[in-house]
C-alpha cells in the first residue's frame, strides 16, 4: 500500500476525495529511548572523492555577462567543444580554519575602512558560496587550459605519468606572508596568503611535472610567462621574477599562494602596504591537513592523482551536469 493515496484525476468526484496519510500506531512509533540511541550513532565520514562530485558549479550562461558574476569578465571566449581545465592542489579549510580566515578578512576590511572611509575596496571573500556553503581553496599548478575533446584522455594520462615520476610524497603547507596581487590582465585583484617552501621542495617539483605535461600538450606552463598566466607580482622582491635553486632549476617558490578574496578595483599603493603590514599569524594558523593529491578539473569532471613515493593512481568524480564539451566562463 502506498503511503499516500492519490485521488483519481479522471473521476468526476475527484474534488470530493481527500489525500490521507497513515496514522502511526503506538507499536510503530519510536520511543524516546530509541530516538536517543539513534541520535547517538556516529555515522562514518564521507569518502574524499564524494566532495569532487559537485566541485564544479552550475553554468549560468555562455555569454559574457559580468552582472552574473559580480562584475567579472570572461578571460577567454566560450567556444563549443573546448573543455576548460585546471590542475591544482585543493585545501578544504576546517570550520575552525574558515572562521579564522573570515576573522582575518574582517580585520583587513576594518583597517581599509579606517584608512579610506569614503572609498574602501569592495573585497569579495572566496570562502563561501552565496548560500553560505563552505568552498575549498586551491593552489594553482596550471593556468586555465582549453582542451579539445580528443586530447582530454591523453593529457590526463601524460599528467598522471609526470606527477607519478616526480615521486612527491604527501606534505604540509605553511603560510609565508599576506599580499595583494593582480591577475595577468590586471582586471581583477586577489588577496592571497603566500606559501612557504615546503619540505622536499614539493611545490616546485609538482609544478615542474605539471608544466612538462602541459608543454607536451602544446600549452604554456604556469608562471613561465605569456598571456593568461597567473598573478605575476607575487615575488618577494616585488618584480615577480623567479630565482634559481642550488641545482640551477627555476625556483617559483615566491609565486605559490592561496587566494582568499578578490576585488575589481586596483588597490592603491597605501592599501597594498597596509595589507602587507598585517600580522596574519595572530589570527590564522597553517593548514592542519596534509596535501595528499593533485586534482585535475577537465570540464565538469574532477580527477584525483594521489601523491605517494611509490606511485599514485587516478580517481574520478563527476561534477554537476553532463559533460558535452561546453566550457565554463574561464573567470580569473
Coordinates of C-alpha atoms in Angstrom, one line a residue:
X1 CA 0.0 0.0 0.0
X2 CA 1.4 3.4 -0.9
X3 CA 2.0 6.0 1.8
X4 CA -0.2 8.5 0.0
X5 CA -3.4 7.5 -1.7
X6 CA -3.8 9.9 -4.6
X7 CA -7.3 10.7 -6.0
X8 CA -8.2 9.6 -9.4
X9 CA -7.9 12.7 -11.6
X10 CA -10.3 11.2 -14.2
X11 CA -13.1 10.7 -11.7
X12 CA -16.0 13.1 -11.6
X13 CA -16.0 13.3 -7.8
X14 CA -12.2 13.7 -7.5
X15 CA -12.7 17.1 -5.9
X16 CA -14.5 15.4 -3.0
X17 CA -11.7 13.0 -2.2
X18 CA -9.1 13.7 0.4
X19 CA -5.4 12.8 0.4
X20 CA -4.6 10.8 3.5
X21 CA -1.5 9.6 5.3
X22 CA -1.5 6.5 7.5
X23 CA -1.6 7.4 11.2
X24 CA 1.4 6.0 13.2
X25 CA 0.3 3.5 15.8
X26 CA 1.8 3.0 19.2
X27 CA 3.5 -0.1 18.1
X28 CA 5.4 1.5 15.2
X29 CA 6.1 4.9 16.8
X30 CA 9.7 5.1 18.0
X31 CA 10.1 5.6 21.7
X32 CA 12.2 8.4 23.3
X33 CA 14.9 5.9 24.2
X34 CA 15.1 4.6 20.7
X35 CA 15.3 8.1 19.3
X36 CA 18.1 8.9 21.8
X37 CA 20.1 5.8 20.8
X38 CA 19.7 6.5 17.1
X39 CA 20.8 10.1 17.6
X40 CA 24.0 8.9 19.4
X41 CA 25.1 6.7 16.5
X42 CA 28.2 8.2 14.8
X43 CA 27.9 8.0 11.0
X44 CA 31.1 7.1 9.1
X45 CA 32.8 10.0 7.3
X46 CA 32.2 10.6 3.7
X47 CA 34.9 9.3 1.3
X48 CA 37.2 12.1 0.0
X49 CA 36.0 11.5 -3.6
X50 CA 32.5 12.5 -2.6
X51 CA 33.5 16.1 -2.4
X52 CA 34.5 16.1 -6.0
X53 CA 31.1 15.1 -7.3
X54 CA 29.8 18.7 -7.2
X55 CA 33.1 20.5 -7.2
X56 CA 32.1 22.4 -10.4
X57 CA 29.3 25.0 -10.1
X58 CA 26.3 25.1 -12.4
X59 CA 26.9 27.1 -15.5
X60 CA 24.6 30.2 -15.6
X61 CA 25.4 31.2 -19.2
X62 CA 27.9 31.1 -22.0
X63 CA 27.7 34.8 -22.9
X64 CA 30.0 37.4 -21.3
X65 CA 27.5 39.0 -18.8
X66 CA 29.6 40.4 -15.9
X67 CA 26.3 41.1 -14.0
X68 CA 26.0 37.3 -13.4
X69 CA 29.5 37.1 -11.9
X70 CA 30.0 40.0 -9.6
X71 CA 31.4 42.2 -12.4
X72 CA 34.0 39.7 -13.5
X73 CA 34.6 39.5 -17.3
X74 CA 35.3 36.3 -19.3
X75 CA 39.1 36.0 -19.7
X76 CA 38.8 33.5 -22.6
X77 CA 35.8 33.4 -25.0
X78 CA 33.5 30.4 -24.8
X79 CA 34.0 28.0 -27.7
X80 CA 31.8 25.0 -28.2
X81 CA 33.9 21.8 -28.0
X82 CA 36.5 23.3 -25.6
X83 CA 36.9 21.9 -22.1
X84 CA 38.3 24.4 -19.6
X85 CA 40.8 22.5 -17.4
X86 CA 42.8 23.3 -14.4
X87 CA 45.5 21.5 -12.3
X88 CA 45.6 22.4 -8.7
X89 CA 46.0 21.4 -5.1
X90 CA 42.9 21.7 -3.0
X91 CA 42.7 22.9 0.6
X92 CA 39.4 22.4 2.3
X93 CA 39.5 24.6 5.5
X94 CA 38.1 23.1 8.6
X95 CA 35.3 25.1 10.3
X96 CA 37.8 26.5 12.7
X97 CA 40.2 27.4 9.9
X98 CA 37.3 29.0 7.9
X99 CA 36.3 31.1 10.9
X100 CA 39.9 32.2 11.3
X101 CA 40.1 33.3 7.7
X102 CA 36.9 35.2 8.0
X103 CA 38.2 37.0 11.1
X104 CA 41.3 37.9 9.1
X105 CA 39.2 39.4 6.3
X106 CA 37.1 41.3 8.8
X107 CA 40.2 42.7 10.4
X108 CA 41.6 43.8 7.0
X109 CA 38.3 45.3 5.9
X110 CA 38.2 47.3 9.2
X111 CA 41.7 48.7 8.6
X112 CA 40.9 49.6 5.0
X113 CA 37.7 51.4 6.0
X114 CA 39.5 53.3 8.7
X115 CA 42.1 54.3 6.2
X116 CA 39.7 55.2 3.4
X117 CA 36.3 55.7 4.9
X118 CA 34.8 57.2 1.8
X119 CA 36.0 54.7 -0.8
X120 CA 37.3 51.4 0.7
X121 CA 37.9 48.5 -1.7
X122 CA 35.0 46.1 -2.1
X123 CA 36.5 42.8 -1.0
X124 CA 34.6 39.6 -2.0
X125 CA 35.6 36.5 0.1
X126 CA 36.3 33.2 -1.7
X127 CA 35.4 31.1 1.4
X128 CA 31.7 30.5 0.9
X129 CA 29.0 30.4 -1.8
X130 CA 26.2 33.0 -1.8
X131 CA 24.2 30.4 0.2
X132 CA 27.0 30.2 2.8
X133 CA 28.2 26.7 1.8
X134 CA 31.9 26.3 2.5
X135 CA 34.2 26.4 -0.5
X136 CA 37.5 24.7 -0.9
X137 CA 40.5 26.9 -1.7
X138 CA 43.3 26.0 -4.0
X139 CA 46.9 26.4 -5.1
X140 CA 47.2 26.5 -8.9
X141 CA 49.6 24.2 -10.7
X142 CA 48.5 25.3 -14.2
X143 CA 46.8 28.2 -15.9
X144 CA 43.3 27.6 -17.3
X145 CA 43.8 25.2 -20.2
X146 CA 41.2 24.7 -23.0
X147 CA 41.4 21.0 -24.1
X148 CA 39.8 19.7 -27.2
X149 CA 37.7 16.6 -26.8
X150 CA 40.2 14.1 -28.3
X151 CA 43.0 15.5 -26.2
X152 CA 41.4 15.0 -22.7
X153 CA 42.4 11.4 -22.1
X154 CA 46.0 11.7 -23.5
X155 CA 46.5 14.8 -21.4
X156 CA 45.3 13.2 -18.2
X157 CA 47.5 10.1 -18.9
X158 CA 50.5 12.3 -19.5
X159 CA 49.9 14.4 -16.4
X160 CA 49.5 11.3 -14.3
X161 CA 52.7 9.9 -15.6
X162 CA 54.7 13.1 -14.9
X163 CA 53.3 13.5 -11.4
X164 CA 53.9 9.9 -10.6
X165 CA 57.5 10.1 -11.9
X166 CA 58.2 13.1 -9.7
X167 CA 57.7 10.8 -6.7
X168 CA 56.5 13.6 -4.4
X169 CA 55.2 12.2 -1.0
X170 CA 52.4 13.9 0.9
X171 CA 53.4 17.1 2.6
X172 CA 52.2 20.0 4.6
X173 CA 51.5 23.7 3.7
X174 CA 52.7 26.7 5.6
X175 CA 51.8 30.3 5.1
X176 CA 54.6 32.9 4.5
X177 CA 53.0 36.3 4.1
X178 CA 49.9 38.2 3.1
X179 CA 49.9 40.0 -0.3
X180 CA 47.6 41.6 -2.9
X181 CA 48.4 40.6 -6.4
X182 CA 46.7 41.1 -9.9
X183 CA 45.9 38.5 -12.5
X184 CA 47.8 38.7 -15.8
X185 CA 45.3 41.0 -17.4
X186 CA 45.2 43.2 -14.3
X187 CA 41.4 43.4 -14.3
X188 CA 41.0 41.5 -11.1
X189 CA 43.0 41.6 -7.8
X190 CA 43.4 38.9 -5.3
X191 CA 44.1 39.0 -1.6
X192 CA 46.4 36.0 -1.1
X193 CA 48.3 34.1 1.5
X194 CA 51.7 33.2 0.0
X195 CA 53.1 29.8 0.9
X196 CA 56.5 29.0 2.4
X197 CA 58.7 26.5 0.6
X198 CA 57.6 23.1 1.8
X199 CA 59.8 20.2 2.8
X200 CA 61.5 18.5 -0.1
X201 CA 60.6 21.4 -2.4
X202 CA 57.3 19.6 -3.1
X203 CA 55.5 22.6 -4.8
X204 CA 58.4 23.3 -7.3
X205 CA 58.6 19.6 -8.1
X206 CA 54.9 19.2 -8.7
X207 CA 54.8 22.4 -10.8
X208 CA 57.7 21.1 -12.9
X209 CA 55.8 17.9 -13.5
X210 CA 52.7 19.7 -14.4
X211 CA 54.4 22.2 -16.7
X212 CA 56.2 19.3 -18.5
X213 CA 52.8 17.6 -19.2
X214 CA 51.2 20.9 -20.2
X215 CA 54.0 21.8 -22.5
X216 CA 53.8 18.4 -24.1
X217 CA 50.2 19.2 -24.9
X218 CA 51.0 22.4 -26.7
X219 CA 50.3 24.9 -23.8
X220 CA 52.5 27.2 -21.9
X221 CA 53.3 26.3 -18.3
X222 CA 52.2 28.3 -15.2
X223 CA 54.5 31.2 -14.2
X224 CA 56.5 30.7 -17.4
X225 CA 55.1 33.9 -18.8
X226 CA 52.6 34.7 -21.5
X227 CA 49.0 35.9 -21.7
X228 CA 46.6 34.2 -19.3
X229 CA 49.3 33.3 -16.7
X230 CA 48.6 33.6 -13.0
X231 CA 49.3 36.5 -10.7
X232 CA 52.7 37.9 -11.8
X233 CA 53.5 40.3 -8.9
X234 CA 54.0 37.7 -6.2
X235 CA 57.8 37.8 -5.9
X236 CA 59.4 38.7 -2.7
X237 CA 61.4 41.4 -4.5
X238 CA 58.2 43.0 -5.9
X239 CA 59.1 42.4 -9.5
X240 CA 57.6 39.0 -9.9
X241 CA 60.9 37.5 -11.1
X242 CA 61.9 33.9 -10.3
X243 CA 65.3 32.8 -9.0
X244 CA 67.4 29.7 -9.3
X245 CA 67.8 27.0 -6.8
X246 CA 71.1 25.2 -5.9
X247 CA 70.7 22.8 -8.8
X248 CA 70.2 25.5 -11.3
X249 CA 66.5 24.8 -11.7
X250 CA 63.9 27.6 -11.8
X251 CA 62.5 28.3 -8.3
X252 CA 58.9 29.6 -8.3
X253 CA 58.6 29.5 -4.5
X254 CA 57.6 33.2 -4.4
X255 CA 54.6 32.6 -6.6
X256 CA 52.7 29.8 -4.8
X257 CA 49.7 31.1 -2.9
X258 CA 46.1 30.6 -1.7
X259 CA 43.6 33.3 -2.8
X260 CA 41.1 34.2 0.0
X261 CA 39.3 37.3 -1.5
X262 CA 39.2 39.4 -4.6
X263 CA 38.1 42.8 -5.9
X264 CA 37.8 44.6 -9.3
X265 CA 39.4 47.9 -8.3
X266 CA 43.2 48.2 -8.4
X267 CA 44.3 48.8 -4.8
X268 CA 46.1 52.0 -4.0
X269 CA 49.7 51.7 -3.0
X270 CA 48.8 52.6 0.6
X271 CA 46.2 49.8 0.6
X272 CA 48.8 47.3 -0.6
X273 CA 51.3 48.4 2.0
X274 CA 48.7 48.2 4.7
X275 CA 47.7 44.7 3.8
X276 CA 51.4 43.6 3.8
X277 CA 51.9 45.0 7.3
X278 CA 49.1 42.9 8.8
X279 CA 50.4 40.2 11.2
X280 CA 48.1 37.4 9.9
X281 CA 49.6 34.9 12.3
X282 CA 47.7 36.3 15.2
X283 CA 44.5 35.1 13.6
X284 CA 45.4 32.3 11.1
X285 CA 47.5 29.2 11.6
X286 CA 49.0 26.9 9.0
X287 CA 46.6 24.3 7.4
X288 CA 46.1 21.2 9.5
X289 CA 45.6 18.8 6.6
X290 CA 48.4 17.3 4.5
X291 CA 48.5 17.6 0.8
X292 CA 47.9 14.1 -0.5
X293 CA 46.8 14.5 -4.0
X294 CA 46.8 16.8 -7.1
X295 CA 43.4 17.5 -8.7
X296 CA 42.6 18.0 -12.3
X297 CA 39.3 19.6 -13.4
X298 CA 38.5 18.8 -17.0
X299 CA 35.2 20.4 -18.0
X300 CA 32.9 19.4 -15.2
X301 CA 34.8 16.3 -14.1
X302 CA 37.4 16.3 -11.3
X303 CA 40.2 13.7 -11.3
X304 CA 42.4 13.0 -8.4
X305 CA 46.1 11.9 -8.7
X306 CA 47.4 10.7 -5.4
X307 CA 50.8 11.5 -4.1
X308 CA 53.0 8.7 -2.9
X309 CA 56.7 7.9 -3.2
X310 CA 55.8 4.5 -4.6
X311 CA 53.5 6.0 -7.3
X312 CA 49.9 7.2 -7.5
X313 CA 46.6 6.4 -9.1
X314 CA 43.7 8.3 -10.6
X315 CA 40.2 8.5 -9.2
X316 CA 37.3 10.4 -10.8
X317 CA 34.3 12.3 -9.5
X318 CA 31.7 13.9 -11.8
X319 CA 30.7 17.5 -11.4
X320 CA 27.2 18.9 -11.8
X321 CA 25.5 18.1 -15.1
X322 CA 26.8 16.0 -18.0
X323 CA 29.9 16.9 -20.0
X324 CA 29.1 18.0 -23.5
X325 CA 32.2 19.9 -24.4
X326 CA 30.8 23.1 -23.1
X327 CA 33.2 25.2 -21.1
X328 CA 32.6 27.3 -18.1
X329 CA 33.3 31.0 -18.0
X330 CA 37.0 30.8 -17.5
X331 CA 36.9 33.6 -15.0
X332 CA 40.0 34.6 -13.1

